[in-house]
Amino acid sequence: MPHGKTWQVVAGSAAIGLAVAAGAVAAAGPWDAGQRTAEREHAAGRDHVVASGPRTAAPTPRITPPAPSAAPVLAPVPAAAPGTGKGSSAGTPPDPAALKSLLDPLMNADGLGTVRTGTVIDVATGTVVYDHRAGTPSTPASTTKLATATAALGTLGPGRRLTTTVVVTAAGRVVLVGGGDPTLELGGLADDTAAALKARGTTSVRLGYDTSLFSGTALHPIGPNENLAPVTALMVREGRLDHSSSGPAQRADDPAESAADAFADLLRDRGIRVKGEAAPAGGHGGTRLAAHQSAPLSELVERMLTDSDNDVAEALARHVARALGRPASFAGAASAIPDALRRLGVPLAGAAFHDGSGLDGDDALSATTLARILALAASPAHPEMRSVLTGLPVAGFTGTLADRFRGGGGAGVVHAKTGTLTGTNTIAGTAVSPAGRLLAFAFLTHGTDSPGGAQKALDHLAAALTTHP
């Protein structure tokens, strides 16, 4: 997709065509002058590195540019009103009775399943303005990633980077030590490792690899799946065996071994002889030769939400577990994520976590939990959470919503994470009302036999928030 000014013109034309009320332009939105926070910070960091001359530390990681933003549609979050801890918002707050009259018929659409829940919150005041069995837990599918993102940002911070290292042990073995970065690229790390070895007068090595940062089974309970590689602390490009960067793809059976083999080939290309095959080895206590850092966590969160990236979600869940002293496993992450959310005051009645991605059908979250997460992310009191909102796909434009909301209301002004499993469809995000209010919403349905019909019904619910005061 196009970026920069060209994209802004396209998005601006779409906004005009939608006849969005003037008040929406002044609404509270999770944007910094139309540019995602992490994207701007990465650009600034890149420019600093270029200006500083030759590299003297670990290479700046190559980062796939985030999806383009619909810049002209939303404006920055207003400052908090003194003494309230909450932002102001344009226009009149939504009328709960009017919303009920508007949304209740849509909640009865034929396409939805036997379980139908939903809620809408006026973000500026925190007031629930619509409630349809909102406290009833249901299968969240990929909207679980909103919880994972919030737990990760709250526990680790938006600036955290995941570091992969190469060390040399006392026994003389060179070990590639996984840092839990599923987006890892090896070219720069191989450059720096080969240079460090040659500086030591070494041109022949034995290579090992260390995956001890994570523990437990690597295979998700759903089994081998093109939507998720085996979860390991060492992998390159999510274990993908093609040139894709998102979506389903054939994955390596053992991503760590594949990464080590690829690294060995790269070292050979750089004049380092690698003797024998790469083998599992411990790198603890070794002397560091080189390191590679991931994009900052804020950018990883944006990627995870925009593309519904399961590999990033499971990796971040394990990092949350480690930060809270739990095993870096499926079970450890499943207990750490709700712990992190409780510390932030997120209501979790009836919640159940079994993974960080939402691929597990036994996960359970309520519409209340999801909407409160989004309202928290929009709060001026929690700027560290902003990438939860900036990573949301934009209806009709980006990510998993690029092909939805077209030809109807909501395009450009609904930003939402969706979820789909067999019999389950969900959507949770933000919308700007014509009165200029930022609304957080969540609608979940389970027991449907028509995924397409359920998606359309959920889209109509979200779009309705942008067409009625």
GROMACS .gro file of N, CA and C in nm, residues 213-326:
model
  342
  213LEU      N    1   1.533  -1.939   2.677
  213LEU     CA    2   1.455  -1.826   2.728
  213LEU      C    3   1.309  -1.865   2.747
  214PHE      N    4   1.256  -1.951   2.659
  214PHE     CA    5   1.120  -2.000   2.671
  214PHE      C    6   1.122  -2.143   2.721
  215SER      N    7   1.011  -2.185   2.780
  215SER     CA    8   1.003  -2.321   2.834
  215SER      C    9   0.871  -2.385   2.792
  216GLY      N   10   0.854  -2.511   2.829
  216GLY     CA   11   0.730  -2.581   2.799
  216GLY      C   12   0.722  -2.623   2.653
  217THR      N   13   0.608  -2.680   2.618
  217THR     CA   14   0.589  -2.727   2.481
  217THR      C   15   0.587  -2.611   2.383
  218ALA      N   16   0.642  -2.634   2.266
  218ALA     CA   17   0.644  -2.530   2.163
  218ALA      C   18   0.517  -2.533   2.078
  219LEU      N   19   0.445  -2.643   2.084
  219LEU     CA   20   0.330  -2.661   1.996
  219LEU      C   21   0.202  -2.615   2.064
  220HIS      N   22   0.130  -2.526   1.999
  220HIS     CA   23   0.002  -2.477   2.049
  220HIS      C   24  -0.096  -2.594   2.063
  221PRO      N   25  -0.189  -2.586   2.157
  221PRO     CA   26  -0.287  -2.695   2.172
  221PRO      C   27  -0.366  -2.728   2.046
  222ILE      N   28  -0.379  -2.632   1.951
  222ILE     CA   29  -0.451  -2.663   1.827
  222ILE      C   30  -0.369  -2.752   1.735
  223GLY      N   31  -0.240  -2.774   1.769
  223GLY     CA   32  -0.155  -2.858   1.687
  223GLY      C   33  -0.087  -2.782   1.576
  224PRO      N   34  -0.015  -2.852   1.487
  224PRO     CA   35   0.052  -2.784   1.375
  224PRO      C   36  -0.048  -2.702   1.295
  225ASN      N   37  -0.009  -2.580   1.261
  225ASN     CA   38  -0.105  -2.490   1.200
  225ASN      C   39  -0.032  -2.384   1.119
  226GLU      N   40  -0.085  -2.347   1.005
  226GLU     CA   41  -0.022  -2.246   0.921
  226GLU      C   42  -0.036  -2.105   0.978
  227ASN      N   43  -0.117  -2.090   1.084
  227ASN     CA   44  -0.136  -1.960   1.145
  227ASN      C   45  -0.038  -1.931   1.257
  228LEU      N   46   0.044  -2.030   1.294
  228LEU     CA   47   0.137  -2.012   1.407
  228LEU      C   48   0.249  -2.115   1.399
  229ALA      N   49   0.372  -2.068   1.407
  229ALA     CA   50   0.487  -2.159   1.412
  229ALA      C   51   0.499  -2.217   1.552
  230PRO      N   52   0.568  -2.329   1.569
  230PRO     CA   53   0.601  -2.374   1.703
  230PRO      C   54   0.668  -2.260   1.780
  231VAL      N   55   0.625  -2.238   1.902
  231VAL     CA   56   0.669  -2.120   1.978
  231VAL      C   57   0.803  -2.149   2.044
  232THR      N   58   0.906  -2.082   1.996
  232THR     CA   59   1.040  -2.100   2.048
  232THR      C   60   1.109  -1.965   2.058
  233ALA      N   61   1.209  -1.957   2.145
  233ALA     CA   62   1.279  -1.829   2.166
  233ALA      C   63   1.369  -1.791   2.050
  234LEU      N   64   1.392  -1.883   1.957
  234LEU     CA   65   1.477  -1.855   1.842
  234LEU      C   66   1.405  -1.894   1.715
  235MET      N   67   1.376  -1.798   1.632
  235MET     CA   68   1.320  -1.825   1.500
  235MET      C   69   1.347  -1.705   1.411
  236VAL      N   70   1.347  -1.729   1.283
  236VAL     CA   71   1.367  -1.623   1.184
  236VAL      C   72   1.237  -1.604   1.107
  237ARG      N   73   1.191  -1.478   1.104
  237ARG     CA   74   1.070  -1.445   1.026
  237ARG      C   75   0.956  -1.542   1.056
  238GLU      N   76   0.938  -1.569   1.186
  238GLU     CA   77   0.825  -1.649   1.231
  238GLU      C   78   0.825  -1.790   1.175
  239GLY      N   79   0.943  -1.839   1.138
  239GLY     CA   80   0.952  -1.974   1.086
  239GLY      C   81   0.887  -1.993   0.950
  240ARG      N   82   0.859  -1.883   0.881
  240ARG     CA   83   0.792  -1.893   0.750
  240ARG      C   84   0.886  -1.952   0.646
  241LEU      N   85   0.831  -2.039   0.563
  241LEU     CA   86   0.910  -2.103   0.459
  241LEU      C   87   0.889  -2.039   0.323
  242ASP      N   88   0.815  -1.928   0.319
  242ASP     CA   89   0.799  -1.853   0.195
  242ASP      C   90   0.842  -1.709   0.220
  243HIS      N   91   0.806  -1.619   0.132
  243HIS     CA   92   0.848  -1.480   0.146
  243HIS      C   93   0.739  -1.393   0.206
  244SER      N   94   0.637  -1.453   0.264
  244SER     CA   95   0.528  -1.376   0.323
  244SER      C   96   0.573  -1.311   0.453
  245SER      N   97   0.502  -1.208   0.494
  245SER     CA   98   0.530  -1.142   0.621
  245SER      C   99   0.409  -1.142   0.713
  246SER      N  100   0.295  -1.190   0.665
  246SER     CA  101   0.176  -1.198   0.749
  246SER      C  102   0.082  -1.302   0.691
  247GLY      N  103  -0.015  -1.341   0.771
  247GLY     CA  104  -0.114  -1.438   0.726
  247GLY      C  105  -0.064  -1.582   0.733
  248PRO      N  106  -0.148  -1.676   0.695
  248PRO     CA  107  -0.110  -1.817   0.699
  248PRO      C  108   0.007  -1.846   0.606
  249ALA      N  109   0.091  -1.940   0.646
  249ALA     CA  110   0.205  -1.981   0.565
  249ALA      C  111   0.259  -2.113   0.620
  250GLN      N  112   0.320  -2.190   0.533
  250GLN     CA  113   0.387  -2.312   0.578
  250GLN      C  114   0.502  -2.272   0.670
  251ARG      N  115   0.516  -2.343   0.783
  251ARG     CA  116   0.617  -2.308   0.883
  251ARG      C  117   0.717  -2.421   0.902
  252ALA      N  118   0.835  -2.385   0.949
  252ALA     CA  119   0.938  -2.483   0.981
  252ALA      C  120   0.891  -2.570   1.097
  253ASP      N  121   0.920  -2.699   1.090
  253ASP     CA  122   0.886  -2.789   1.200
  253ASP      C  123   0.966  -2.756   1.324
  254ASP      N  124   1.090  -2.715   1.307
  254ASP     CA  125   1.178  -2.675   1.417
  254ASP      C  126   1.240  -2.541   1.382
  255PRO      N  127   1.171  -2.430   1.414
  255PRO     CA  128   1.221  -2.298   1.374
  255PRO      C  129   1.359  -2.265   1.428
  256ALA      N  130   1.393  -2.314   1.547
  256ALA     CA  131   1.523  -2.283   1.605
  256ALA      C  132   1.636  -2.350   1.526
  257GLU      N  133   1.618  -2.476   1.494
  257GLU     CA  134   1.719  -2.546   1.414
  257GLU      C  135   1.734  -2.482   1.278
  258SER      N  136   1.622  -2.444   1.217
  258SER     CA  137   1.626  -2.378   1.086
  258SER      C  138   1.699  -2.245   1.094
  259ALA      N  139   1.676  -2.171   1.203
  259ALA     CA  140   1.744  -2.043   1.221
  259ALA      C  141   1.895  -2.063   1.235
  260ALA      N  142   1.934  -2.163   1.312
  260ALA     CA  143   2.076  -2.189   1.332
  260ALA      C  144   2.143  -2.232   1.201
  261ASP      N  145   2.075  -2.314   1.124
  261ASP     CA  146   2.131  -2.357   0.995
  261ASP      C  147   2.147  -2.238   0.901
  262ALA      N  148   2.048  -2.149   0.901
  262ALA     CA  149   2.057  -2.030   0.816
  262ALA      C  150   2.171  -1.940   0.862
  263PHE      N  151   2.190  -1.930   0.993
  263PHE     CA  152   2.297  -1.846   1.046
  263PHE      C  153   2.433  -1.905   1.010
  264ALA      N  154   2.444  -2.036   1.014
  264ALA     CA  155   2.570  -2.101   0.975
  264ALA      C  156   2.603  -2.070   0.829
  265ASP      N  157   2.505  -2.076   0.742
  265ASP     CA  158   2.528  -2.044   0.601
  265ASP      C  159   2.573  -1.899   0.583
  266LEU      N  160   2.511  -1.808   0.659
  266LEU     CA  161   2.549  -1.668   0.650
  266LEU      C  162   2.692  -1.645   0.698
  267LEU      N  163   2.733  -1.715   0.803
  267LEU     CA  164   2.872  -1.703   0.848
  267LEU      C  165   2.969  -1.756   0.743
  268ARG      N  166   2.935  -1.866   0.681
  268ARG     CA  167   3.021  -1.920   0.576
  268ARG      C  168   3.036  -1.821   0.462
  269ASP      N  169   2.924  -1.755   0.427
  269ASP     CA  170   2.929  -1.654   0.321
  269ASP      C  171   3.021  -1.538   0.356
  270ARG      N  172   3.047  -1.520   0.485
  270ARG     CA  173   3.130  -1.409   0.532
  270ARG      C  174   3.270  -1.453   0.572
  271GLY      N  175   3.307  -1.571   0.526
  271GLY     CA  176   3.444  -1.617   0.545
  271GLY      C  177   3.472  -1.689   0.675
  272ILE      N  178   3.369  -1.732   0.745
  272ILE     CA  179   3.386  -1.808   0.869
  272ILE      C  180   3.351  -1.954   0.841
  273ARG      N  181   3.445  -2.043   0.866
  273ARG     CA  182   3.418  -2.185   0.849
  273ARG      C  183   3.339  -2.236   0.969
  274VAL      N  184   3.225  -2.300   0.944
  274VAL     CA  185   3.143  -2.359   1.050
  274VAL      C  186   3.158  -2.511   1.040
  275LYS      N  187   3.218  -2.569   1.143
  275LYS     CA  188   3.247  -2.712   1.141
  275LYS      C  189   3.125  -2.793   1.187
  276GLY      N  190   3.087  -2.891   1.109
  276GLY     CA  191   2.978  -2.978   1.146
  276GLY      C  192   2.843  -2.908   1.141
  277GLU      N  193   2.744  -2.970   1.207
  277GLU     CA  194   2.608  -2.917   1.209
  277GLU      C  195   2.586  -2.835   1.336
  278ALA      N  196   2.502  -2.733   1.325
  278ALA     CA  197   2.463  -2.658   1.444
  278ALA      C  198   2.385  -2.749   1.537
  279ALA      N  199   2.408  -2.736   1.668
  279ALA     CA  200   2.345  -2.824   1.765
  279ALA      C  201   2.300  -2.744   1.887
  280PRO      N  202   2.199  -2.792   1.960
  280PRO     CA  203   2.157  -2.723   2.082
  280PRO      C  204   2.274  -2.708   2.179
  281ALA      N  205   2.284  -2.593   2.241
  281ALA     CA  206   2.395  -2.568   2.334
  281ALA      C  207   2.355  -2.454   2.428
  282GLY      N  208   2.415  -2.451   2.544
  282GLY     CA  209   2.388  -2.344   2.639
  282GLY      C  210   2.480  -2.225   2.615
  283GLY      N  211   2.424  -2.106   2.616
  283GLY     CA  212   2.506  -1.987   2.597
  283GLY      C  213   2.525  -1.906   2.723
  284HIS      N  214   2.470  -1.954   2.835
  284HIS     CA  215   2.477  -1.877   2.959
  284HIS      C  216   2.623  -1.859   3.002
  285GLY      N  217   2.659  -1.735   3.035
  285GLY     CA  218   2.794  -1.706   3.081
  285GLY      C  219   2.893  -1.683   2.970
  286GLY      N  220   2.849  -1.694   2.846
  286GLY     CA  221   2.941  -1.673   2.735
  286GLY      C  222   2.975  -1.526   2.714
  287THR      N  223   3.080  -1.502   2.641
  287THR     CA  224   3.123  -1.365   2.607
  287THR      C  225   3.051  -1.319   2.481
  288ARG      N  226   2.985  -1.205   2.491
  288ARG     CA  227   2.905  -1.158   2.378
  288ARG      C  228   2.994  -1.115   2.261
  289LEU      N  229   2.957  -1.162   2.143
  289LEU     CA  230   3.024  -1.121   2.020
  289LEU      C  231   2.942  -1.018   1.943
  290ALA      N  232   2.810  -1.035   1.943
  290ALA     CA  233   2.723  -0.947   1.864
  290ALA      C  234   2.582  -0.958   1.919
  291ALA      N  235   2.498  -0.862   1.883
  291ALA     CA  236   2.360  -0.861   1.929
  291ALA      C  237   2.271  -0.796   1.825
  292HIS      N  238   2.148  -0.838   1.823
  292HIS     CA  239   2.047  -0.779   1.735
  292HIS      C  240   1.924  -0.746   1.818
  293GLN      N  241   1.874  -0.625   1.803
  293GLN     CA  242   1.755  -0.584   1.875
  293GLN      C  243   1.635  -0.573   1.783
  294SER      N  244   1.521  -0.613   1.834
  294SER     CA  245   1.398  -0.603   1.757
  294SER      C  246   1.351  -0.458   1.750
  295ALA      N  247   1.245  -0.437   1.677
  295ALA     CA  248   1.175  -0.309   1.684
  295ALA      C  249   1.125  -0.290   1.828
  296PRO      N  250   1.097  -0.165   1.869
  296PRO     CA  251   1.044  -0.144   2.004
  296PRO      C  252   0.910  -0.214   2.021
  297LEU      N  253   0.876  -0.243   2.143
  297LEU     CA  254   0.754  -0.317   2.173
  297LEU      C  255   0.630  -0.247   2.117
  298SER      N  256   0.630  -0.114   2.120
  298SER     CA  257   0.515  -0.041   2.066
  298SER      C  258   0.491  -0.077   1.920
  299GLU      N  259   0.598  -0.094   1.844
  299GLU     CA  260   0.584  -0.128   1.703
  299GLU      C  261   0.545  -0.274   1.685
  300LEU      N  262   0.598  -0.361   1.770
  300LEU     CA  263   0.558  -0.501   1.763
  300LEU      C  264   0.409  -0.517   1.794
  301VAL      N  265   0.360  -0.439   1.891
  301VAL     CA  266   0.218  -0.442   1.923
  301VAL      C  267   0.135  -0.396   1.804
  302GLU      N  268   0.177  -0.289   1.738
  302GLU     CA  269   0.105  -0.242   1.621
  302GLU      C  270   0.101  -0.350   1.512
  303ARG      N  271   0.213  -0.413   1.488
  303ARG     CA  272   0.217  -0.521   1.388
  303ARG      C  273   0.124  -0.635   1.428
  304MET      N  274   0.130  -0.672   1.555
  304MET     CA  275   0.047  -0.782   1.603
  304MET      C  276  -0.101  -0.755   1.581
  305LEU      N  277  -0.145  -0.633   1.611
  305LEU     CA  278  -0.287  -0.600   1.600
  305LEU      C  279  -0.330  -0.575   1.457
  306THR      N  280  -0.251  -0.501   1.380
  306THR     CA  281  -0.288  -0.471   1.243
  306THR      C  282  -0.300  -0.598   1.159
  307ASP      N  283  -0.204  -0.689   1.173
  307ASP     CA  284  -0.201  -0.810   1.092
  307ASP      C  285  -0.257  -0.933   1.164
  308SER      N  286  -0.301  -0.915   1.289
  308SER     CA  287  -0.344  -1.028   1.372
  308SER      C  288  -0.235  -1.135   1.375
  309ASP      N  289  -0.116  -1.093   1.415
  309ASP     CA  290   0.003  -1.178   1.410
  309ASP      C  291   0.009  -1.267   1.534
  310ASN      N  292  -0.018  -1.396   1.513
  310ASN     CA  293  -0.020  -1.491   1.625
  310ASN      C  294   0.118  -1.517   1.683
  311ASP      N  295   0.220  -1.517   1.599
  311ASP     CA  296   0.356  -1.545   1.646
  311ASP      C  297   0.405  -1.436   1.740
  312VAL      N  298   0.383  -1.310   1.704
  312VAL     CA  299   0.420  -1.200   1.792
  312VAL      C  300   0.340  -1.208   1.921
  313ALA      N  301   0.212  -1.241   1.911
  313ALA     CA  302   0.128  -1.249   2.031
  313ALA      C  303   0.180  -1.353   2.130
  314GLU      N  304   0.213  -1.470   2.082
  314GLU     CA  305   0.260  -1.574   2.173
  314GLU      C  306   0.398  -1.541   2.232
  315ALA      N  307   0.482  -1.476   2.153
  315ALA     CA  308   0.612  -1.435   2.206
  315ALA      C  309   0.596  -1.330   2.315
  316LEU      N  310   0.513  -1.228   2.290
  316LEU     CA  311   0.494  -1.124   2.390
  316LEU      C  312   0.431  -1.180   2.516
  317ALA      N  313   0.340  -1.276   2.502
  317ALA     CA  314   0.279  -1.337   2.619
  317ALA      C  315   0.385  -1.403   2.707
  318ARG      N  316   0.482  -1.467   2.646
  318ARG     CA  317   0.588  -1.532   2.724
  318ARG      C  318   0.681  -1.429   2.789
  319HIS      N  319   0.703  -1.318   2.723
  319HIS     CA  320   0.785  -1.214   2.785
  319HIS      C  321   0.713  -1.153   2.906
  320VAL      N  322   0.582  -1.141   2.898
  320VAL     CA  323   0.506  -1.096   3.015
  320VAL      C  324   0.522  -1.195   3.128
  321ALA      N  325   0.513  -1.324   3.096
  321ALA     CA  326   0.529  -1.427   3.198
  321ALA      C  327   0.666  -1.418   3.266
  322ARG      N  328   0.769  -1.403   3.188
  322ARG     CA  329   0.904  -1.391   3.246
  322ARG      C  330   0.915  -1.268   3.335
  323ALA      N  331   0.859  -1.157   3.291
  323ALA     CA  332   0.868  -1.034   3.369
  323ALA      C  333   0.797  -1.046   3.503
  324LEU      N  334   0.696  -1.132   3.510
  324LEU     CA  335   0.620  -1.149   3.634
  324LEU      C  336   0.662  -1.275   3.710
  325GLY      N  337   0.775  -1.331   3.671
  325GLY     CA  338   0.829  -1.444   3.745
  325GLY      C  339   0.760  -1.576   3.719
  326ARG      N  340   0.691  -1.588   3.606
  326ARG     CA  341   0.623  -1.713   3.572
  326ARG      C  342   0.703  -1.787   3.465
   0.00000   0.00000   0.00000
